[in-house]
Amino acid sequence: MTLLPLFLACSQELIPGERVLGADLPVEAFYGEEGDLLGWTVAGAEGAWMGAAPGGEYSLGLGLAGETVPRRTSAPARWVGVWEGRLIQAAPEGLYLDGALVWDDEPITSMAVGPSIFVTTATELLALSTEGEVRWSAPARGARGIAVGVDRVVVGLCGERCEVRGWTLGGQGLGTLLDAGRHGAIAEWSGLLWAGDPMWEEDLGRGRVCNEVGVCIEGEPGDHLGVGIGGGYAAGVFNRHLTPQRARIVPLVAAGPVLVLETGAEGQVLSLAGDEETLVIGAPHQAHGGAVVGAMFLRHHL
């Protein structure tokens, strides 16, 4: 566990309201090893945080099962979650509980954890138990992401257009809830569904995130805001078009600063997770010690 040493030479060039992580605000940094891609996705609940490192075929768990030190659990994971202090991992090859394979009937395209473990395949949304039993399923062709709220599960679907559809936790369909952008993130925060539109078709795409009651937040030129949503924030990429170059992590509500990572790989996509007390940032192409290793950054709100 290390404090991230970030400093901007010309902080006056920042947009008003931006605060640099590691200089203006404290942050904890956890790094992988060369090729790990730590932070490909991040997740957490109840004080336990984790990040997938698909390049090294493991996940880094923090605070799992009451532990306060990092713990690696081996599995070729792209998606991670926590269930009563136990690590849930998923890859296209299957679903793992604490490193043990429990379901591999079809290739997985996304995963999220709630009262059940929810996975999508090329054609379906499935609610699974920790033993790998299918509790219910629903058609979900073209799934591109999944999130679990207090009383529903939502899935981003892309065909000719992209949208977010919902189901109750028991499997009853709720229909289309929100439009979405291609390769944009979806998340639930404070009872509202948010979806991102990174505007990849434009080199200087600002990107934006919108919620189901019509509130939208737009990024700066080149941000492609909306590739990551979680923990009350939205993120885009490490933006080479800004001076100084940086990644901006924007709050979903007006109160609070825009968080800044001032180091990163050009165009790096960030992943986010968190709760009212902690924000977790995944930066899978972050360099450290002269190699691309990936990183997890934890920002504890004071």
PDB file of N, CA, C and O in Angstrom, residues 211-286:
ATOM      1  N   ASN A 211     -29.000  10.304 -16.691  1.00  0.00           N
ATOM      2  CA  ASN A 211     -29.779   9.406 -15.849  1.00  0.00           C
ATOM      3  C   ASN A 211     -31.216   9.321 -16.332  1.00  0.00           C
ATOM      4  O   ASN A 211     -31.620  10.019 -17.274  1.00  0.00           O
ATOM      5  N   GLU A 212     -31.985   8.481 -15.693  1.00  0.00           N
ATOM      6  CA  GLU A 212     -33.321   8.168 -16.183  1.00  0.00           C
ATOM      7  C   GLU A 212     -34.343   9.276 -15.945  1.00  0.00           C
ATOM      8  O   GLU A 212     -35.467   9.185 -16.438  1.00  0.00           O
ATOM      9  N   VAL A 213     -33.969  10.327 -15.202  1.00  0.00           N
ATOM     10  CA  VAL A 213     -34.878  11.466 -15.055  1.00  0.00           C
ATOM     11  C   VAL A 213     -34.438  12.639 -15.911  1.00  0.00           C
ATOM     12  O   VAL A 213     -34.963  13.749 -15.785  1.00  0.00           O
ATOM     13  N   GLY A 214     -33.455  12.415 -16.799  1.00  0.00           N
ATOM     14  CA  GLY A 214     -33.101  13.412 -17.791  1.00  0.00           C
ATOM     15  C   GLY A 214     -31.938  14.316 -17.459  1.00  0.00           C
ATOM     16  O   GLY A 214     -31.625  15.240 -18.223  1.00  0.00           O
ATOM     17  N   VAL A 215     -31.255  14.091 -16.350  1.00  0.00           N
ATOM     18  CA  VAL A 215     -30.082  14.886 -16.004  1.00  0.00           C
ATOM     19  C   VAL A 215     -28.870  14.349 -16.766  1.00  0.00           C
ATOM     20  O   VAL A 215     -28.607  13.142 -16.748  1.00  0.00           O
ATOM     21  N   CYS A 216     -28.125  15.229 -17.432  1.00  0.00           N
ATOM     22  CA  CYS A 216     -26.954  14.817 -18.203  1.00  0.00           C
ATOM     23  C   CYS A 216     -25.737  15.632 -17.783  1.00  0.00           C
ATOM     24  O   CYS A 216     -25.859  16.806 -17.408  1.00  0.00           O
ATOM     25  N   ILE A 217     -24.564  15.010 -17.856  1.00  0.00           N
ATOM     26  CA  ILE A 217     -23.289  15.661 -17.561  1.00  0.00           C
ATOM     27  C   ILE A 217     -22.381  15.437 -18.762  1.00  0.00           C
ATOM     28  O   ILE A 217     -22.245  14.314 -19.248  1.00  0.00           O
ATOM     29  N   GLU A 218     -21.744  16.501 -19.235  1.00  0.00           N
ATOM     30  CA  GLU A 218     -20.893  16.425 -20.428  1.00  0.00           C
ATOM     31  C   GLU A 218     -19.434  16.615 -20.048  1.00  0.00           C
ATOM     32  O   GLU A 218     -19.102  17.376 -19.128  1.00  0.00           O
ATOM     33  N   GLY A 219     -18.536  15.919 -20.766  1.00  0.00           N
ATOM     34  CA  GLY A 219     -17.114  16.050 -20.526  1.00  0.00           C
ATOM     35  C   GLY A 219     -16.491  17.172 -21.317  1.00  0.00           C
ATOM     36  O   GLY A 219     -17.176  17.929 -22.017  1.00  0.00           O
ATOM     37  N   GLU A 220     -15.171  17.284 -21.220  1.00  0.00           N
ATOM     38  CA  GLU A 220     -14.398  18.239 -22.015  1.00  0.00           C
ATOM     39  C   GLU A 220     -14.032  17.593 -23.353  1.00  0.00           C
ATOM     40  O   GLU A 220     -14.076  16.363 -23.496  1.00  0.00           O
ATOM     41  N   PRO A 221     -13.656  18.381 -24.369  1.00  0.00           N
ATOM     42  CA  PRO A 221     -13.275  17.800 -25.667  1.00  0.00           C
ATOM     43  C   PRO A 221     -12.180  16.742 -25.510  1.00  0.00           C
ATOM     44  O   PRO A 221     -11.143  16.991 -24.900  1.00  0.00           O
ATOM     45  N   GLY A 222     -12.437  15.555 -26.038  1.00  0.00           N
ATOM     46  CA  GLY A 222     -11.490  14.455 -25.950  1.00  0.00           C
ATOM     47  C   GLY A 222     -11.621  13.599 -24.711  1.00  0.00           C
ATOM     48  O   GLY A 222     -10.930  12.589 -24.589  1.00  0.00           O
ATOM     49  N   ASP A 223     -12.513  13.949 -23.777  1.00  0.00           N
ATOM     50  CA  ASP A 223     -12.695  13.160 -22.549  1.00  0.00           C
ATOM     51  C   ASP A 223     -13.323  11.794 -22.821  1.00  0.00           C
ATOM     52  O   ASP A 223     -13.025  10.816 -22.140  1.00  0.00           O
ATOM     53  N   HIS A 224     -14.265  11.729 -23.758  1.00  0.00           N
ATOM     54  CA  HIS A 224     -15.065  10.519 -23.985  1.00  0.00           C
ATOM     55  C   HIS A 224     -15.685  10.050 -22.665  1.00  0.00           C
ATOM     56  O   HIS A 224     -15.653   8.860 -22.316  1.00  0.00           O
ATOM     57  N   LEU A 225     -16.254  10.994 -21.950  1.00  0.00           N
ATOM     58  CA  LEU A 225     -16.861  10.715 -20.647  1.00  0.00           C
ATOM     59  C   LEU A 225     -17.956   9.656 -20.799  1.00  0.00           C
ATOM     60  O   LEU A 225     -18.738   9.688 -21.744  1.00  0.00           O
ATOM     61  N   GLY A 226     -17.991   8.732 -19.852  1.00  0.00           N
ATOM     62  CA  GLY A 226     -19.030   7.708 -19.869  1.00  0.00           C
ATOM     63  C   GLY A 226     -18.524   6.310 -20.103  1.00  0.00           C
ATOM     64  O   GLY A 226     -19.318   5.371 -20.099  1.00  0.00           O
ATOM     65  N   VAL A 227     -17.210   6.134 -20.274  1.00  0.00           N
ATOM     66  CA  VAL A 227     -16.689   4.764 -20.411  1.00  0.00           C
ATOM     67  C   VAL A 227     -16.614   4.063 -19.055  1.00  0.00           C
ATOM     68  O   VAL A 227     -16.538   2.843 -18.974  1.00  0.00           O
ATOM     69  N   GLY A 228     -16.629   4.849 -17.981  1.00  0.00           N
ATOM     70  CA  GLY A 228     -16.667   4.289 -16.631  1.00  0.00           C
ATOM     71  C   GLY A 228     -17.650   5.067 -15.786  1.00  0.00           C
ATOM     72  O   GLY A 228     -17.663   6.300 -15.829  1.00  0.00           O
ATOM     73  N   ILE A 229     -18.508   4.348 -15.044  1.00  0.00           N
ATOM     74  CA  ILE A 229     -19.428   4.983 -14.104  1.00  0.00           C
ATOM     75  C   ILE A 229     -19.461   4.122 -12.846  1.00  0.00           C
ATOM     76  O   ILE A 229     -19.612   2.901 -12.928  1.00  0.00           O
ATOM     77  N   GLY A 230     -19.319   4.746 -11.681  1.00  0.00           N
ATOM     78  CA  GLY A 230     -19.395   3.985 -10.441  1.00  0.00           C
ATOM     79  C   GLY A 230     -19.014   4.842  -9.256  1.00  0.00           C
ATOM     80  O   GLY A 230     -18.283   5.836  -9.400  1.00  0.00           O
ATOM     81  N   GLY A 231     -19.519   4.493  -8.076  1.00  0.00           N
ATOM     82  CA  GLY A 231     -19.143   5.199  -6.863  1.00  0.00           C
ATOM     83  C   GLY A 231     -19.547   6.656  -6.843  1.00  0.00           C
ATOM     84  O   GLY A 231     -18.953   7.461  -6.120  1.00  0.00           O
ATOM     85  N   GLY A 232     -20.553   7.034  -7.650  1.00  0.00           N
ATOM     86  CA  GLY A 232     -20.989   8.421  -7.698  1.00  0.00           C
ATOM     87  C   GLY A 232     -20.218   9.293  -8.661  1.00  0.00           C
ATOM     88  O   GLY A 232     -20.371  10.523  -8.650  1.00  0.00           O
ATOM     89  N   TYR A 233     -19.399   8.682  -9.526  1.00  0.00           N
ATOM     90  CA  TYR A 233     -18.578   9.434 -10.479  1.00  0.00           C
ATOM     91  C   TYR A 233     -18.673   8.813 -11.872  1.00  0.00           C
ATOM     92  O   TYR A 233     -19.036   7.638 -12.025  1.00  0.00           O
ATOM     93  N   ALA A 234     -18.299   9.603 -12.871  1.00  0.00           N
ATOM     94  CA  ALA A 234     -18.148   9.121 -14.246  1.00  0.00           C
ATOM     95  C   ALA A 234     -16.748   9.465 -14.725  1.00  0.00           C
ATOM     96  O   ALA A 234     -16.181  10.503 -14.357  1.00  0.00           O
ATOM     97  N   ALA A 235     -16.175   8.594 -15.542  1.00  0.00           N
ATOM     98  CA  ALA A 235     -14.831   8.805 -16.069  1.00  0.00           C
ATOM     99  C   ALA A 235     -14.824   8.594 -17.571  1.00  0.00           C
ATOM    100  O   ALA A 235     -15.704   7.929 -18.130  1.00  0.00           O
ATOM    101  N   GLY A 236     -13.803   9.142 -18.197  1.00  0.00           N
ATOM    102  CA  GLY A 236     -13.569   8.907 -19.614  1.00  0.00           C
ATOM    103  C   GLY A 236     -12.207   8.263 -19.807  1.00  0.00           C
ATOM    104  O   GLY A 236     -11.893   7.258 -19.173  1.00  0.00           O
ATOM    105  N   VAL A 237     -11.380   8.886 -20.642  1.00  0.00           N
ATOM    106  CA  VAL A 237     -10.059   8.359 -20.942  1.00  0.00           C
ATOM    107  C   VAL A 237      -8.996   9.346 -20.464  1.00  0.00           C
ATOM    108  O   VAL A 237      -9.302  10.485 -20.097  1.00  0.00           O
ATOM    109  N   PHE A 238      -7.738   8.903 -20.488  1.00  0.00           N
ATOM    110  CA  PHE A 238      -6.635   9.832 -20.253  1.00  0.00           C
ATOM    111  C   PHE A 238      -6.537  10.708 -21.504  1.00  0.00           C
ATOM    112  O   PHE A 238      -6.216  10.227 -22.590  1.00  0.00           O
ATOM    113  N   ASN A 239      -6.805  12.004 -21.339  1.00  0.00           N
ATOM    114  CA  ASN A 239      -7.111  12.898 -22.446  1.00  0.00           C
ATOM    115  C   ASN A 239      -5.863  13.662 -22.909  1.00  0.00           C
ATOM    116  O   ASN A 239      -5.380  14.562 -22.216  1.00  0.00           O
ATOM    117  N   ARG A 240      -5.354  13.314 -24.090  1.00  0.00           N
ATOM    118  CA  ARG A 240      -4.164  13.963 -24.632  1.00  0.00           C
ATOM    119  C   ARG A 240      -4.466  15.361 -25.176  1.00  0.00           C
ATOM    120  O   ARG A 240      -3.551  16.143 -25.459  1.00  0.00           O
ATOM    121  N   HIS A 241      -5.747  15.700 -25.346  1.00  0.00           N
ATOM    122  CA  HIS A 241      -6.111  16.994 -25.917  1.00  0.00           C
ATOM    123  C   HIS A 241      -6.143  18.112 -24.877  1.00  0.00           C
ATOM    124  O   HIS A 241      -6.239  19.287 -25.246  1.00  0.00           O
ATOM    125  N   LEU A 242      -6.096  17.769 -23.601  1.00  0.00           N
ATOM    126  CA  LEU A 242      -6.082  18.776 -22.550  1.00  0.00           C
ATOM    127  C   LEU A 242      -4.654  19.176 -22.212  1.00  0.00           C
ATOM    128  O   LEU A 242      -3.720  18.414 -22.424  1.00  0.00           O
ATOM    129  N   THR A 243      -4.488  20.382 -21.694  1.00  0.00           N
ATOM    130  CA  THR A 243      -3.191  20.855 -21.216  1.00  0.00           C
ATOM    131  C   THR A 243      -3.345  21.293 -19.766  1.00  0.00           C
ATOM    132  O   THR A 243      -4.080  22.230 -19.477  1.00  0.00           O
ATOM    133  N   PRO A 244      -2.637  20.612 -18.845  1.00  0.00           N
ATOM    134  CA  PRO A 244      -1.828  19.412 -19.037  1.00  0.00           C
ATOM    135  C   PRO A 244      -2.706  18.196 -19.351  1.00  0.00           C
ATOM    136  O   PRO A 244      -3.887  18.175 -19.008  1.00  0.00           O
ATOM    137  N   GLN A 245      -2.110  17.182 -19.994  1.00  0.00           N
ATOM    138  CA  GLN A 245      -2.845  15.956 -20.260  1.00  0.00           C
ATOM    139  C   GLN A 245      -3.242  15.310 -18.934  1.00  0.00           C
ATOM    140  O   GLN A 245      -2.460  15.271 -17.991  1.00  0.00           O
ATOM    141  N   ARG A 246      -4.457  14.756 -18.885  1.00  0.00           N
ATOM    142  CA  ARG A 246      -4.940  14.192 -17.633  1.00  0.00           C
ATOM    143  C   ARG A 246      -6.222  13.427 -17.873  1.00  0.00           C
ATOM    144  O   ARG A 246      -6.856  13.553 -18.924  1.00  0.00           O
ATOM    145  N   ALA A 247      -6.603  12.639 -16.875  1.00  0.00           N
ATOM    146  CA  ALA A 247      -7.907  11.974 -16.857  1.00  0.00           C
ATOM    147  C   ALA A 247      -8.772  12.672 -15.826  1.00  0.00           C
ATOM    148  O   ALA A 247      -8.325  12.934 -14.703  1.00  0.00           O
ATOM    149  N   ARG A 248     -10.013  12.943 -16.198  1.00  0.00           N
ATOM    150  CA  ARG A 248     -10.956  13.657 -15.324  1.00  0.00           C
ATOM    151  C   ARG A 248     -12.044  12.694 -14.861  1.00  0.00           C
ATOM    152  O   ARG A 248     -12.625  11.965 -15.656  1.00  0.00           O
ATOM    153  N   ILE A 249     -12.328  12.723 -13.566  1.00  0.00           N
ATOM    154  CA  ILE A 249     -13.326  11.843 -12.957  1.00  0.00           C
ATOM    155  C   ILE A 249     -14.373  12.753 -12.330  1.00  0.00           C
ATOM    156  O   ILE A 249     -14.105  13.439 -11.342  1.00  0.00           O
ATOM    157  N   VAL A 250     -15.559  12.778 -12.932  1.00  0.00           N
ATOM    158  CA  VAL A 250     -16.548  13.826 -12.694  1.00  0.00           C
ATOM    159  C   VAL A 250     -17.663  13.311 -11.779  1.00  0.00           C
ATOM    160  O   VAL A 250     -18.222  12.237 -12.027  1.00  0.00           O
ATOM    161  N   PRO A 251     -18.021  14.064 -10.715  1.00  0.00           N
ATOM    162  CA  PRO A 251     -19.113  13.612  -9.846  1.00  0.00           C
ATOM    163  C   PRO A 251     -20.451  13.640 -10.570  1.00  0.00           C
ATOM    164  O   PRO A 251     -20.706  14.492 -11.423  1.00  0.00           O
ATOM    165  N   LEU A 252     -21.312  12.703 -10.213  1.00  0.00           N
ATOM    166  CA  LEU A 252     -22.639  12.636 -10.825  1.00  0.00           C
ATOM    167  C   LEU A 252     -23.586  13.675 -10.254  1.00  0.00           C
ATOM    168  O   LEU A 252     -24.641  13.942 -10.828  1.00  0.00           O
ATOM    169  N   VAL A 253     -23.237  14.235  -9.117  1.00  0.00           N
ATOM    170  CA  VAL A 253     -24.008  15.340  -8.535  1.00  0.00           C
ATOM    171  C   VAL A 253     -23.086  16.551  -8.463  1.00  0.00           C
ATOM    172  O   VAL A 253     -21.865  16.433  -8.487  1.00  0.00           O
ATOM    173  N   ALA A 254     -23.686  17.737  -8.362  1.00  0.00           N
ATOM    174  CA  ALA A 254     -22.907  18.973  -8.470  1.00  0.00           C
ATOM    175  C   ALA A 254     -21.921  19.139  -7.328  1.00  0.00           C
ATOM    176  O   ALA A 254     -20.835  19.683  -7.511  1.00  0.00           O
ATOM    177  N   ALA A 255     -22.284  18.696  -6.118  1.00  0.00           N
ATOM    178  CA  ALA A 255     -21.391  18.870  -4.976  1.00  0.00           C
ATOM    179  C   ALA A 255     -20.161  17.989  -5.129  1.00  0.00           C
ATOM    180  O   ALA A 255     -20.247  16.842  -5.541  1.00  0.00           O
ATOM    181  N   GLY A 256     -18.995  18.543  -4.798  1.00  0.00           N
ATOM    182  CA  GLY A 256     -17.771  17.751  -4.856  1.00  0.00           C
ATOM    183  C   GLY A 256     -16.908  18.138  -6.035  1.00  0.00           C
ATOM    184  O   GLY A 256     -17.391  18.593  -7.066  1.00  0.00           O
ATOM    185  N   PRO A 257     -15.579  17.940  -5.903  1.00  0.00           N
ATOM    186  CA  PRO A 257     -14.649  18.326  -6.959  1.00  0.00           C
ATOM    187  C   PRO A 257     -14.594  17.303  -8.091  1.00  0.00           C
ATOM    188  O   PRO A 257     -14.986  16.152  -7.938  1.00  0.00           O
ATOM    189  N   VAL A 258     -14.075  17.746  -9.241  1.00  0.00           N
ATOM    190  CA  VAL A 258     -13.678  16.848 -10.324  1.00  0.00           C
ATOM    191  C   VAL A 258     -12.297  16.319  -9.964  1.00  0.00           C
ATOM    192  O   VAL A 258     -11.367  17.089  -9.720  1.00  0.00           O
ATOM    193  N   LEU A 259     -12.167  14.995  -9.881  1.00  0.00           N
ATOM    194  CA  LEU A 259     -10.899  14.372  -9.514  1.00  0.00           C
ATOM    195  C   LEU A 259     -10.025  14.195 -10.750  1.00  0.00           C
ATOM    196  O   LEU A 259     -10.536  13.880 -11.835  1.00  0.00           O
ATOM    197  N   VAL A 260      -8.725  14.368 -10.580  1.00  0.00           N
ATOM    198  CA  VAL A 260      -7.800  14.323 -11.713  1.00  0.00           C
ATOM    199  C   VAL A 260      -6.679  13.323 -11.451  1.00  0.00           C
ATOM    200  O   VAL A 260      -6.059  13.334 -10.384  1.00  0.00           O
ATOM    201  N   LEU A 261      -6.433  12.446 -12.431  1.00  0.00           N
ATOM    202  CA  LEU A 261      -5.212  11.652 -12.492  1.00  0.00           C
ATOM    203  C   LEU A 261      -4.319  12.310 -13.530  1.00  0.00           C
ATOM    204  O   LEU A 261      -4.693  12.424 -14.700  1.00  0.00           O
ATOM    205  N   GLU A 262      -3.132  12.760 -13.127  1.00  0.00           N
ATOM    206  CA  GLU A 262      -2.270  13.500 -14.054  1.00  0.00           C
ATOM    207  C   GLU A 262      -1.238  12.626 -14.731  1.00  0.00           C
ATOM    208  O   GLU A 262      -0.458  13.113 -15.527  1.00  0.00           O
ATOM    209  N   THR A 263      -1.211  11.311 -14.416  1.00  0.00           N
ATOM    210  CA  THR A 263      -0.343  10.391 -15.134  1.00  0.00           C
ATOM    211  C   THR A 263      -1.194   9.254 -15.680  1.00  0.00           C
ATOM    212  O   THR A 263      -2.176   8.847 -15.067  1.00  0.00           O
ATOM    213  N   GLY A 264      -0.789   8.732 -16.844  1.00  0.00           N
ATOM    214  CA  GLY A 264      -1.538   7.634 -17.425  1.00  0.00           C
ATOM    215  C   GLY A 264      -1.166   7.426 -18.876  1.00  0.00           C
ATOM    216  O   GLY A 264      -0.512   8.266 -19.498  1.00  0.00           O
ATOM    217  N   ALA A 265      -1.613   6.308 -19.426  1.00  0.00           N
ATOM    218  CA  ALA A 265      -1.367   6.009 -20.828  1.00  0.00           C
ATOM    219  C   ALA A 265      -2.372   6.761 -21.684  1.00  0.00           C
ATOM    220  O   ALA A 265      -3.556   6.834 -21.356  1.00  0.00           O
ATOM    221  N   GLU A 266      -1.895   7.341 -22.775  1.00  0.00           N
ATOM    222  CA  GLU A 266      -2.766   8.102 -23.668  1.00  0.00           C
ATOM    223  C   GLU A 266      -3.962   7.257 -24.104  1.00  0.00           C
ATOM    224  O   GLU A 266      -3.812   6.137 -24.577  1.00  0.00           O
ATOM    225  N   GLY A 267      -5.170   7.788 -23.914  1.00  0.00           N
ATOM    226  CA  GLY A 267      -6.377   7.080 -24.298  1.00  0.00           C
ATOM    227  C   GLY A 267      -6.812   6.001 -23.334  1.00  0.00           C
ATOM    228  O   GLY A 267      -7.780   5.294 -23.601  1.00  0.00           O
ATOM    229  N   GLN A 268      -6.103   5.862 -22.194  1.00  0.00           N
ATOM    230  CA  GLN A 268      -6.447   4.809 -21.236  1.00  0.00           C
ATOM    231  C   GLN A 268      -7.879   4.954 -20.740  1.00  0.00           C
ATOM    232  O   GLN A 268      -8.307   6.027 -20.330  1.00  0.00           O
ATOM    233  N   VAL A 269      -8.627   3.854 -20.794  1.00  0.00           N
ATOM    234  CA  VAL A 269      -9.991   3.807 -20.293  1.00  0.00           C
ATOM    235  C   VAL A 269      -9.960   3.465 -18.806  1.00  0.00           C
ATOM    236  O   VAL A 269      -9.255   2.542 -18.388  1.00  0.00           O
ATOM    237  N   LEU A 270     -10.724   4.186 -17.998  1.00  0.00           N
ATOM    238  CA  LEU A 270     -10.785   3.949 -16.564  1.00  0.00           C
ATOM    239  C   LEU A 270     -12.061   3.207 -16.196  1.00  0.00           C
ATOM    240  O   LEU A 270     -13.103   3.368 -16.841  1.00  0.00           O
ATOM    241  N   SER A 271     -11.988   2.394 -15.144  1.00  0.00           N
ATOM    242  CA  SER A 271     -13.169   1.753 -14.574  1.00  0.00           C
ATOM    243  C   SER A 271     -13.361   2.270 -13.160  1.00  0.00           C
ATOM    244  O   SER A 271     -12.390   2.651 -12.481  1.00  0.00           O
ATOM    245  N   LEU A 272     -14.617   2.312 -12.696  1.00  0.00           N
ATOM    246  CA  LEU A 272     -14.946   2.897 -11.403  1.00  0.00           C
ATOM    247  C   LEU A 272     -15.881   2.001 -10.608  1.00  0.00           C
ATOM    248  O   LEU A 272     -16.717   1.285 -11.164  1.00  0.00           O
ATOM    249  N   ALA A 273     -15.756   2.075  -9.288  1.00  0.00           N
ATOM    250  CA  ALA A 273     -16.693   1.442  -8.364  1.00  0.00           C
ATOM    251  C   ALA A 273     -16.603   2.211  -7.060  1.00  0.00           C
ATOM    252  O   ALA A 273     -15.701   3.036  -6.862  1.00  0.00           O
ATOM    253  N   GLY A 274     -17.534   1.955  -6.142  1.00  0.00           N
ATOM    254  CA  GLY A 274     -17.420   2.615  -4.854  1.00  0.00           C
ATOM    255  C   GLY A 274     -18.750   2.791  -4.161  1.00  0.00           C
ATOM    256  O   GLY A 274     -19.799   2.357  -4.637  1.00  0.00           O
ATOM    257  N   ASP A 275     -18.686   3.445  -2.990  1.00  0.00           N
ATOM    258  CA  ASP A 275     -19.876   3.743  -2.211  1.00  0.00           C
ATOM    259  C   ASP A 275     -19.746   5.168  -1.668  1.00  0.00           C
ATOM    260  O   ASP A 275     -18.915   5.945  -2.160  1.00  0.00           O
ATOM    261  N   GLU A 276     -20.547   5.507  -0.657  1.00  0.00           N
ATOM    262  CA  GLU A 276     -20.530   6.866  -0.134  1.00  0.00           C
ATOM    263  C   GLU A 276     -19.197   7.211   0.524  1.00  0.00           C
ATOM    264  O   GLU A 276     -18.864   8.383   0.684  1.00  0.00           O
ATOM    265  N   GLU A 277     -18.412   6.212   0.922  1.00  0.00           N
ATOM    266  CA  GLU A 277     -17.180   6.458   1.664  1.00  0.00           C
ATOM    267  C   GLU A 277     -15.915   6.310   0.832  1.00  0.00           C
ATOM    268  O   GLU A 277     -14.890   6.925   1.146  1.00  0.00           O
ATOM    269  N   THR A 278     -15.939   5.486  -0.217  1.00  0.00           N
ATOM    270  CA  THR A 278     -14.721   5.157  -0.960  1.00  0.00           C
ATOM    271  C   THR A 278     -14.999   5.104  -2.453  1.00  0.00           C
ATOM    272  O   THR A 278     -16.010   4.548  -2.877  1.00  0.00           O
ATOM    273  N   LEU A 279     -14.103   5.662  -3.236  1.00  0.00           N
ATOM    274  CA  LEU A 279     -14.118   5.531  -4.689  1.00  0.00           C
ATOM    275  C   LEU A 279     -12.925   4.689  -5.101  1.00  0.00           C
ATOM    276  O   LEU A 279     -11.804   4.913  -4.638  1.00  0.00           O
ATOM    277  N   VAL A 280     -13.156   3.715  -5.980  1.00  0.00           N
ATOM    278  CA  VAL A 280     -12.096   2.863  -6.498  1.00  0.00           C
ATOM    279  C   VAL A 280     -11.956   3.128  -7.993  1.00  0.00           C
ATOM    280  O   VAL A 280     -12.939   3.085  -8.732  1.00  0.00           O
ATOM    281  N   ILE A 281     -10.739   3.398  -8.427  1.00  0.00           N
ATOM    282  CA  ILE A 281     -10.449   3.708  -9.827  1.00  0.00           C
ATOM    283  C   ILE A 281      -9.541   2.621 -10.376  1.00  0.00           C
ATOM    284  O   ILE A 281      -8.488   2.328  -9.792  1.00  0.00           O
ATOM    285  N   GLY A 282      -9.923   2.030 -11.482  1.00  0.00           N
ATOM    286  CA  GLY A 282      -9.093   1.047 -12.157  1.00  0.00           C
ATOM    287  C   GLY A 282      -8.439   1.668 -13.384  1.00  0.00           C
ATOM    288  O   GLY A 282      -9.114   2.280 -14.209  1.00  0.00           O
ATOM    289  N   ALA A 283      -7.114   1.516 -13.485  1.00  0.00           N
ATOM    290  CA  ALA A 283      -6.350   2.078 -14.601  1.00  0.00           C
ATOM    291  C   ALA A 283      -5.469   0.970 -15.179  1.00  0.00           C
ATOM    292  O   ALA A 283      -4.297   0.840 -14.816  1.00  0.00           O
ATOM    293  N   PRO A 284      -5.997   0.122 -16.076  1.00  0.00           N
ATOM    294  CA  PRO A 284      -5.310  -1.112 -16.464  1.00  0.00           C
ATOM    295  C   PRO A 284      -4.031  -0.922 -17.276  1.00  0.00           C
ATOM    296  O   PRO A 284      -3.234  -1.856 -17.368  1.00  0.00           O
ATOM    297  N   HIS A 285      -3.831   0.247 -17.856  1.00  0.00           N
ATOM    298  CA  HIS A 285      -2.615   0.467 -18.645  1.00  0.00           C
ATOM    299  C   HIS A 285      -1.658   1.433 -17.956  1.00  0.00           C
ATOM    300  O   HIS A 285      -0.763   1.994 -18.602  1.00  0.00           O
ATOM    301  N   GLN A 286      -1.816   1.590 -16.651  1.00  0.00           N
ATOM    302  CA  GLN A 286      -0.941   2.489 -15.899  1.00  0.00           C
ATOM    303  C   GLN A 286       0.476   1.933 -15.855  1.00  0.00           C
ATOM    304  O   GLN A 286       0.693   0.740 -15.643  1.00  0.00           O
TER     305      GLN A 286
END
